[in-house]
């Protein structure tokens, strides 16, 4: 998956917006809460993951997913985009958005996905 595909996937999620920070870092947000971020030329993205999912991804392929610097202890993963297929980052960004969204939009998100 490329960074552009990652970004497109994230922005397709309900209520997701994009904001440029630190002049080069693209953040994906629900309201003011960030659920994923990265820089286009780095080949990596950082995404929030529920604790169970973070543990599973870290043990499954530690060369692809690692604990993100600084924010890893808060459930963030660093993902090497070139080492994964299109479905893995899609699932990760979807779960990141779901775990970050306020309760009400989260329910709306699940309802929209079911249709």
Short mmCIF file of N, CA and C in Angstrom, two decimals:
data_model
loop_
_atom_site.label_atom_id
_atom_site.label_comp_id
_atom_site.label_asym_id
_atom_site.label_seq_id
_atom_site.Cartn_x
_atom_site.Cartn_y
_atom_site.Cartn_z
N UNK A 1 0.85 -1.18 0.00
CA UNK A 1 0.00 0.00 0.00
C UNK A 1 0.90 1.24 0.00
N UNK A 2 0.50 2.22 -0.76
CA UNK A 2 1.24 3.47 -0.80
C UNK A 2 0.64 4.45 0.22
N UNK A 3 1.36 5.52 0.47
CA UNK A 3 0.84 6.54 1.39
C UNK A 3 -0.45 7.14 0.85
N UNK A 4 -0.51 7.38 -0.45
CA UNK A 4 -1.73 7.94 -1.04
C UNK A 4 -2.92 7.01 -0.86
N UNK A 5 -2.70 5.71 -1.00
CA UNK A 5 -3.78 4.75 -0.79
C UNK A 5 -4.21 4.74 0.68
N UNK A 6 -3.23 4.82 1.56
CA UNK A 6 -3.52 4.89 3.00
C UNK A 6 -4.38 6.12 3.30
N UNK A 7 -3.97 7.25 2.77
CA UNK A 7 -4.69 8.50 2.99
C UNK A 7 -6.11 8.42 2.42
N UNK A 8 -6.24 7.90 1.23
CA UNK A 8 -7.56 7.74 0.61
C UNK A 8 -8.46 6.84 1.45
N UNK A 9 -7.90 5.76 1.97
CA UNK A 9 -8.65 4.84 2.82
C UNK A 9 -9.14 5.54 4.07
N UNK A 10 -8.26 6.29 4.71
CA UNK A 10 -8.63 6.99 5.94
C UNK A 10 -9.68 8.05 5.71
N UNK A 11 -9.55 8.80 4.62
CA UNK A 11 -10.49 9.88 4.34
C UNK A 11 -11.85 9.37 3.90
N UNK A 12 -11.93 8.12 3.47
CA UNK A 12 -13.21 7.53 3.08
C UNK A 12 -14.06 7.14 4.29
N UNK A 13 -13.46 7.13 5.46
CA UNK A 13 -14.19 6.76 6.67
C UNK A 13 -15.08 7.91 7.13
N UNK A 14 -16.22 7.60 7.75
CA UNK A 14 -17.15 8.63 8.19
C UNK A 14 -16.50 9.68 9.10
N UNK A 15 -16.77 10.94 8.83
CA UNK A 15 -16.33 12.08 9.64
C UNK A 15 -14.81 12.28 9.67
N UNK A 16 -14.07 11.57 8.85
CA UNK A 16 -12.61 11.71 8.84
C UNK A 16 -12.19 12.94 8.05
N UNK A 17 -11.21 13.64 8.60
CA UNK A 17 -10.64 14.81 7.92
C UNK A 17 -9.12 14.70 7.94
N UNK A 18 -8.51 15.51 7.11
CA UNK A 18 -7.05 15.54 6.99
C UNK A 18 -6.55 16.90 7.47
N UNK A 19 -5.44 16.89 8.20
CA UNK A 19 -4.83 18.16 8.61
C UNK A 19 -3.30 18.01 8.54
N UNK A 20 -2.66 18.98 7.95
CA UNK A 20 -1.21 19.01 7.87
C UNK A 20 -0.66 19.62 9.15
N UNK A 21 0.29 18.92 9.78
CA UNK A 21 0.94 19.43 10.98
C UNK A 21 2.45 19.38 10.78
N UNK A 22 3.16 20.18 11.50
CA UNK A 22 4.62 20.24 11.42
C UNK A 22 5.12 20.37 9.99
N UNK A 23 4.34 21.01 9.15
CA UNK A 23 4.65 21.31 7.76
C UNK A 23 4.69 20.10 6.82
N UNK A 24 4.93 18.89 7.33
CA UNK A 24 5.01 17.72 6.44
C UNK A 24 4.20 16.53 6.90
N UNK A 25 3.71 16.53 8.13
CA UNK A 25 3.01 15.37 8.65
C UNK A 25 1.51 15.50 8.41
N UNK A 26 0.94 14.49 7.79
CA UNK A 26 -0.49 14.46 7.52
C UNK A 26 -1.16 13.68 8.65
N UNK A 27 -2.14 14.30 9.26
CA UNK A 27 -2.88 13.60 10.31
C UNK A 27 -4.31 13.35 9.82
N UNK A 28 -4.82 12.19 10.17
CA UNK A 28 -6.22 11.85 9.92
C UNK A 28 -6.94 11.99 11.25
N UNK A 29 -8.08 12.67 11.22
CA UNK A 29 -8.77 13.01 12.47
C UNK A 29 -10.27 12.77 12.40
N UNK A 30 -10.83 12.60 13.57
CA UNK A 30 -12.27 12.65 13.79
C UNK A 30 -12.44 13.78 14.78
N UNK A 31 -13.02 14.87 14.32
CA UNK A 31 -13.07 16.07 15.14
C UNK A 31 -11.64 16.56 15.36
N UNK A 32 -11.24 16.72 16.60
CA UNK A 32 -9.89 17.15 16.91
C UNK A 32 -8.98 15.99 17.31
N UNK A 33 -9.50 14.77 17.29
CA UNK A 33 -8.73 13.60 17.73
C UNK A 33 -8.07 12.91 16.54
N UNK A 34 -6.76 12.74 16.64
CA UNK A 34 -5.99 12.08 15.59
C UNK A 34 -6.09 10.57 15.74
N UNK A 35 -6.32 9.87 14.62
CA UNK A 35 -6.34 8.41 14.66
C UNK A 35 -5.26 7.77 13.81
N UNK A 36 -4.64 8.53 12.92
CA UNK A 36 -3.54 8.02 12.10
C UNK A 36 -2.74 9.21 11.58
N UNK A 37 -1.47 8.96 11.27
CA UNK A 37 -0.64 10.04 10.75
C UNK A 37 0.58 9.48 10.03
N UNK A 38 1.19 10.33 9.22
CA UNK A 38 2.40 9.94 8.53
C UNK A 38 2.89 11.03 7.61
N UNK A 39 4.08 10.84 7.07
CA UNK A 39 4.61 11.76 6.07
C UNK A 39 4.70 11.01 4.75
N UNK A 40 4.31 11.64 3.67
CA UNK A 40 4.21 10.95 2.38
C UNK A 40 5.49 10.24 1.93
N UNK A 41 6.64 10.79 2.20
CA UNK A 41 7.89 10.20 1.69
C UNK A 41 8.55 9.20 2.63
N UNK A 42 7.98 8.98 3.80
CA UNK A 42 8.65 8.11 4.78
C UNK A 42 8.43 6.62 4.53
N UNK A 43 7.32 6.25 3.88
CA UNK A 43 7.01 4.84 3.68
C UNK A 43 6.42 4.19 4.92
N UNK A 44 6.15 5.00 5.95
CA UNK A 44 5.59 4.48 7.20
C UNK A 44 4.43 5.37 7.64
N UNK A 45 3.54 4.77 8.38
CA UNK A 45 2.44 5.51 9.00
C UNK A 45 2.33 5.08 10.44
N UNK A 46 1.70 5.91 11.20
CA UNK A 46 1.46 5.63 12.60
C UNK A 46 -0.05 5.63 12.81
N UNK A 47 -0.54 4.61 13.50
CA UNK A 47 -1.99 4.52 13.72
C UNK A 47 -2.27 4.02 15.13
N UNK A 48 -3.36 4.48 15.66
CA UNK A 48 -3.79 4.04 16.98
C UNK A 48 -4.40 2.65 16.86
N UNK A 49 -4.14 1.79 17.83
CA UNK A 49 -4.67 0.43 17.78
C UNK A 49 -5.18 0.03 19.16
N UNK A 50 -6.31 -0.64 19.22
CA UNK A 50 -6.76 -1.18 20.50
C UNK A 50 -5.68 -2.12 21.05
N UNK A 51 -5.58 -2.22 22.35
CA UNK A 51 -4.52 -2.99 23.00
C UNK A 51 -4.38 -4.42 22.47
N UNK A 52 -5.49 -5.12 22.30
CA UNK A 52 -5.44 -6.51 21.83
C UNK A 52 -4.88 -6.58 20.41
N UNK A 53 -5.33 -5.65 19.58
CA UNK A 53 -4.88 -5.64 18.19
C UNK A 53 -3.40 -5.27 18.10
N UNK A 54 -2.99 -4.32 18.93
CA UNK A 54 -1.58 -3.92 18.94
C UNK A 54 -0.70 -5.12 19.28
N UNK A 55 -1.05 -5.85 20.30
CA UNK A 55 -0.26 -7.01 20.71
C UNK A 55 -0.21 -8.06 19.60
N UNK A 56 -1.34 -8.32 18.97
CA UNK A 56 -1.39 -9.32 17.90
C UNK A 56 -0.53 -8.91 16.71
N UNK A 57 -0.61 -7.66 16.31
CA UNK A 57 0.18 -7.19 15.16
C UNK A 57 1.67 -7.18 15.47
N UNK A 58 2.04 -6.79 16.67
CA UNK A 58 3.45 -6.77 17.05
C UNK A 58 4.05 -8.17 17.06
N UNK A 59 3.30 -9.14 17.54
CA UNK A 59 3.83 -10.50 17.59
C UNK A 59 3.78 -11.20 16.24
N UNK A 60 2.83 -10.85 15.39
CA UNK A 60 2.69 -11.51 14.09
C UNK A 60 3.82 -11.16 13.14
N UNK A 61 4.26 -9.91 13.11
CA UNK A 61 5.31 -9.51 12.18
C UNK A 61 6.03 -8.27 12.73
N UNK A 62 7.01 -8.48 13.61
CA UNK A 62 7.69 -7.34 14.23
C UNK A 62 8.53 -6.50 13.26
N UNK A 63 8.77 -6.99 12.05
CA UNK A 63 9.49 -6.18 11.06
C UNK A 63 8.55 -5.21 10.35
N UNK A 64 7.27 -5.49 10.38
CA UNK A 64 6.28 -4.63 9.71
C UNK A 64 5.65 -3.65 10.68
N UNK A 65 5.29 -4.12 11.86
CA UNK A 65 4.65 -3.27 12.87
C UNK A 65 5.52 -3.21 14.11
N UNK A 66 5.77 -2.00 14.57
CA UNK A 66 6.53 -1.79 15.79
C UNK A 66 5.79 -0.77 16.66
N UNK A 67 6.18 -0.72 17.91
CA UNK A 67 5.61 0.28 18.80
C UNK A 67 6.11 1.65 18.34
N UNK A 68 5.22 2.58 18.16
CA UNK A 68 5.59 3.91 17.67
C UNK A 68 6.40 4.66 18.73
N UNK A 69 7.43 5.38 18.29
CA UNK A 69 8.20 6.19 19.24
C UNK A 69 7.30 7.22 19.92
N UNK A 70 7.56 7.47 21.17
CA UNK A 70 6.88 8.49 21.98
C UNK A 70 5.44 8.15 22.33
N UNK A 71 4.64 7.72 21.38
CA UNK A 71 3.21 7.49 21.64
C UNK A 71 2.83 6.01 21.68
N UNK A 72 3.78 5.13 21.50
CA UNK A 72 3.50 3.69 21.49
C UNK A 72 2.87 3.20 22.77
N UNK A 73 3.28 3.76 23.88
CA UNK A 73 2.71 3.32 25.17
C UNK A 73 1.23 3.69 25.29
N UNK A 74 0.76 4.55 24.40
CA UNK A 74 -0.65 4.94 24.39
C UNK A 74 -1.43 4.19 23.30
N UNK A 75 -0.84 3.12 22.76
CA UNK A 75 -1.55 2.29 21.79
C UNK A 75 -1.28 2.61 20.33
N UNK A 76 -0.18 3.28 20.02
CA UNK A 76 0.12 3.64 18.64
C UNK A 76 1.15 2.68 18.05
N UNK A 77 0.92 2.31 16.79
CA UNK A 77 1.83 1.44 16.04
C UNK A 77 2.46 2.18 14.89
N UNK A 78 3.67 1.82 14.56
CA UNK A 78 4.36 2.32 13.37
C UNK A 78 4.32 1.19 12.36
N UNK A 79 3.79 1.45 11.18
CA UNK A 79 3.58 0.42 10.16
C UNK A 79 4.40 0.74 8.91
N UNK A 80 5.18 -0.22 8.45
CA UNK A 80 5.95 -0.09 7.21
C UNK A 80 5.00 -0.42 6.05
N UNK A 81 4.59 0.59 5.30
CA UNK A 81 3.59 0.39 4.25
C UNK A 81 4.05 -0.57 3.15
N UNK A 82 5.31 -0.56 2.82
CA UNK A 82 5.81 -1.40 1.74
C UNK A 82 5.85 -2.88 2.08
N UNK A 83 5.69 -3.22 3.35
CA UNK A 83 5.77 -4.62 3.78
C UNK A 83 4.41 -5.28 3.96
N UNK A 84 3.34 -4.54 3.72
CA UNK A 84 2.01 -5.11 3.95
C UNK A 84 1.15 -5.00 2.71
N UNK A 85 0.17 -5.87 2.63
CA UNK A 85 -0.79 -5.81 1.53
C UNK A 85 -1.81 -4.70 1.78
N UNK A 86 -2.68 -4.50 0.85
CA UNK A 86 -3.66 -3.41 0.92
C UNK A 86 -4.66 -3.60 2.07
N UNK A 87 -4.99 -4.82 2.42
CA UNK A 87 -6.02 -5.05 3.42
C UNK A 87 -5.57 -4.74 4.85
N UNK A 88 -4.33 -5.04 5.20
CA UNK A 88 -3.88 -4.83 6.57
C UNK A 88 -3.94 -3.36 7.00
N UNK A 89 -3.36 -2.43 6.26
CA UNK A 89 -3.48 -1.03 6.69
C UNK A 89 -4.92 -0.54 6.66
N UNK A 90 -5.71 -1.06 5.75
CA UNK A 90 -7.13 -0.67 5.68
C UNK A 90 -7.83 -1.06 6.99
N UNK A 91 -7.59 -2.28 7.45
CA UNK A 91 -8.19 -2.73 8.70
C UNK A 91 -7.66 -1.92 9.88
N UNK A 92 -6.36 -1.64 9.86
CA UNK A 92 -5.75 -0.89 10.95
C UNK A 92 -6.32 0.52 11.03
N UNK A 93 -6.42 1.22 9.91
CA UNK A 93 -6.93 2.59 9.93
C UNK A 93 -8.42 2.60 10.27
N UNK A 94 -9.15 1.59 9.88
CA UNK A 94 -10.57 1.48 10.23
C UNK A 94 -10.72 1.31 11.74
N UNK A 95 -9.93 0.42 12.32
CA UNK A 95 -9.98 0.21 13.77
C UNK A 95 -9.48 1.43 14.52
N UNK A 96 -8.47 2.10 13.98
CA UNK A 96 -7.95 3.31 14.62
C UNK A 96 -9.03 4.37 14.68
N UNK A 97 -9.73 4.54 13.59
CA UNK A 97 -10.81 5.53 13.53
C UNK A 97 -11.92 5.16 14.51
N UNK A 98 -12.27 3.90 14.55
CA UNK A 98 -13.35 3.44 15.44
C UNK A 98 -12.97 3.65 16.90
N UNK A 99 -11.73 3.37 17.26
CA UNK A 99 -11.33 3.50 18.66
C UNK A 99 -11.13 4.94 19.09
N UNK A 100 -10.98 5.85 18.14
CA UNK A 100 -10.75 7.25 18.45
C UNK A 100 -12.03 8.07 18.45
N UNK A 101 -13.01 7.66 17.67
CA UNK A 101 -14.24 8.44 17.50
C UNK A 101 -15.03 8.51 18.80
N UNK A 102 -15.70 9.61 19.03
CA UNK A 102 -16.62 9.69 20.17
C UNK A 102 -17.69 8.62 20.04
N UNK A 103 -18.33 8.28 21.12
CA UNK A 103 -19.29 7.18 21.16
C UNK A 103 -20.38 7.29 20.09
N UNK A 104 -21.03 8.38 19.97
CA UNK A 104 -22.14 8.49 19.03
C UNK A 104 -21.70 8.31 17.58
N UNK A 105 -20.66 9.04 17.09
CA UNK A 105 -20.21 8.78 15.72
C UNK A 105 -19.71 7.36 15.53
N UNK A 106 -19.20 6.74 16.58
CA UNK A 106 -18.75 5.36 16.47
C UNK A 106 -19.90 4.44 16.11
N UNK A 107 -21.04 4.67 16.75
CA UNK A 107 -22.21 3.87 16.42
C UNK A 107 -22.67 4.16 15.00
N UNK A 108 -22.62 5.41 14.59
CA UNK A 108 -22.98 5.77 13.23
C UNK A 108 -22.03 5.10 12.25
N UNK A 109 -20.76 5.09 12.57
CA UNK A 109 -19.76 4.46 11.73
C UNK A 109 -20.08 2.99 11.53
N UNK A 110 -20.37 2.26 12.60
CA UNK A 110 -20.70 0.85 12.48
C UNK A 110 -21.96 0.63 11.66
N UNK A 111 -22.95 1.48 11.83
CA UNK A 111 -24.19 1.36 11.06
C UNK A 111 -23.94 1.62 9.58
N UNK A 112 -23.11 2.61 9.26
CA UNK A 112 -22.81 2.91 7.87
C UNK A 112 -22.05 1.78 7.20
N UNK A 113 -21.16 1.14 7.93
CA UNK A 113 -20.39 0.03 7.38
C UNK A 113 -21.26 -1.19 7.12
N UNK A 114 -22.33 -1.35 7.89
CA UNK A 114 -23.19 -2.52 7.75
C UNK A 114 -24.05 -2.45 6.49
N UNK A 115 -24.23 -1.26 5.94
CA UNK A 115 -25.08 -1.12 4.75
C UNK A 115 -24.30 -1.33 3.48
#
